[in-house]
Short mmCIF file of C-alpha atoms in Angstrom, two decimals:
data_model
loop_
_atom_site.label_atom_id
_atom_site.label_comp_id
_atom_site.label_asym_id
_atom_site.label_seq_id
_atom_site.Cartn_x
_atom_site.Cartn_y
_atom_site.Cartn_z
CA UNK A 4 -204.70 -104.92 120.86
CA UNK A 5 -207.89 -106.66 120.95
CA UNK A 6 -210.22 -104.90 122.86
CA UNK A 7 -212.03 -102.79 120.06
CA UNK A 8 -211.87 -106.28 118.05
CA UNK A 9 -213.73 -107.88 120.53
CA UNK A 10 -216.60 -105.16 120.53
CA UNK A 11 -216.58 -104.66 116.76
CA UNK A 12 -216.64 -108.21 115.89
CA UNK A 13 -218.79 -110.31 118.31
CA UNK A 14 -219.78 -114.08 117.67
CA UNK A 15 -218.14 -116.76 115.86
CA UNK A 16 -219.78 -115.48 112.49
CA UNK A 17 -217.64 -112.60 112.52
CA UNK A 18 -214.27 -114.35 113.25
CA UNK A 19 -212.58 -114.35 110.20
CA UNK A 20 -213.24 -111.05 109.28
CA UNK A 21 -212.15 -109.74 112.70
CA UNK A 22 -208.97 -112.00 112.20
CA UNK A 23 -208.15 -110.60 108.98
CA UNK A 24 -208.60 -107.02 110.06
CA UNK A 25 -206.49 -107.72 112.88
CA UNK A 26 -203.50 -109.10 110.59
CA UNK A 27 -203.64 -106.17 108.43
CA UNK A 28 -203.34 -103.74 111.63
CA UNK A 29 -200.44 -105.83 112.76
CA UNK A 30 -198.81 -105.91 109.51
CA UNK A 31 -199.18 -101.94 109.38
CA UNK A 32 -197.42 -101.69 112.72
CA UNK A 33 -194.65 -103.90 111.71
CA UNK A 34 -193.94 -101.90 108.75
CA UNK A 35 -194.06 -98.78 110.95
CA UNK A 36 -191.58 -100.28 113.31
CA UNK A 37 -189.18 -101.52 110.22
CA UNK A 38 -189.60 -97.88 108.70
CA UNK A 39 -188.84 -95.79 111.90
CA UNK A 40 -186.41 -98.31 113.83
CA UNK A 41 -189.09 -98.08 117.18
CA UNK A 42 -190.38 -100.89 119.09
CA UNK A 43 -193.81 -101.65 119.17
CA UNK A 44 -195.60 -103.10 122.25
CA UNK A 45 -198.86 -104.52 121.91
CA UNK A 46 -200.95 -105.66 124.91
CA UNK A 47 -203.22 -108.74 124.88
CA UNK A 48 -205.48 -110.65 127.31
CA UNK A 49 -205.72 -114.23 128.11
CA UNK A 50 -208.70 -116.37 129.15
CA UNK A 51 -209.09 -119.51 130.94
CA UNK A 52 -209.61 -122.40 128.58
CA UNK A 53 -212.44 -124.35 130.27
CA UNK A 54 -212.90 -127.39 127.44
CA UNK A 55 -212.02 -130.58 127.70
CA UNK A 56 -208.90 -129.98 125.77
CA UNK A 57 -207.34 -127.53 128.62
CA UNK A 58 -206.51 -130.74 130.89
CA UNK A 59 -204.04 -132.04 128.55
CA UNK A 60 -202.63 -128.38 127.87
CA UNK A 61 -199.22 -127.23 129.15
CA UNK A 62 -200.81 -123.93 129.72
CA UNK A 63 -204.59 -123.70 130.17
CA UNK A 64 -204.65 -119.91 129.14
CA UNK A 65 -205.41 -119.00 125.66
CA UNK A 66 -204.71 -115.54 124.17
CA UNK A 67 -207.60 -113.43 123.15
CA UNK A 68 -206.32 -112.60 119.64
CA UNK A 69 -205.54 -116.29 118.94
CA UNK A 70 -202.48 -117.12 116.76
CA UNK A 71 -202.40 -113.90 114.87
CA UNK A 72 -200.83 -111.96 117.69
CA UNK A 73 -198.38 -114.68 118.22
CA UNK A 74 -197.09 -114.61 114.56
CA UNK A 75 -196.94 -110.96 114.54
CA UNK A 76 -194.76 -110.95 117.94
CA UNK A 77 -190.87 -110.93 118.18
CA UNK A 78 -190.94 -111.38 121.81
CA UNK A 79 -193.96 -112.25 123.94
CA UNK A 80 -194.04 -111.38 127.74
CA UNK A 81 -196.26 -113.04 130.24
CA UNK A 82 -197.11 -110.23 133.26
CA UNK A 83 -199.01 -111.16 136.16
CA UNK A 84 -199.93 -110.15 139.69
CA UNK A 85 -197.34 -111.08 142.70
CA UNK A 86 -197.99 -110.33 146.33
CA UNK A 87 -198.91 -107.11 147.28
CA UNK A 88 -197.48 -104.43 144.90
CA UNK A 89 -195.30 -106.94 142.87
CA UNK A 90 -195.58 -107.93 139.18
CA UNK A 91 -193.89 -110.75 137.62
CA UNK A 92 -192.65 -110.64 134.07
CA UNK A 93 -191.70 -113.95 132.51
CA UNK A 94 -190.28 -114.36 129.03
CA UNK A 95 -192.87 -116.45 127.23
CA UNK A 96 -191.13 -116.86 123.81
CA UNK A 97 -188.45 -115.12 122.20
CA UNK A 98 -185.75 -115.71 119.22
CA UNK A 99 -182.83 -114.39 121.37
CA UNK A 100 -183.59 -114.79 125.23
CA UNK A 101 -184.23 -118.17 126.95
CA UNK A 102 -187.52 -118.74 128.45
CA UNK A 103 -187.73 -117.94 132.09
#
């Protein structure tokens, strides 16, 4: 969801414009999901937080899309590579499912 925004809006000077456009895009997706009764799957990347605050954070990984994506999401899953061909899916945030 954020790949095109990262290339079109680069640098902190365009952060506000990027986040506003991303929020509009996500609201449009949510309206389409409500209107047609379909699920919307959004993928996002995370980056390691390397500043001093990361030492005190429970999770040093930070989503690229920021809080905009988190607020627009009902259920968030965290996917990672396991051993070999195994992939691990963890429920990160959900109103109806416990974290796992």
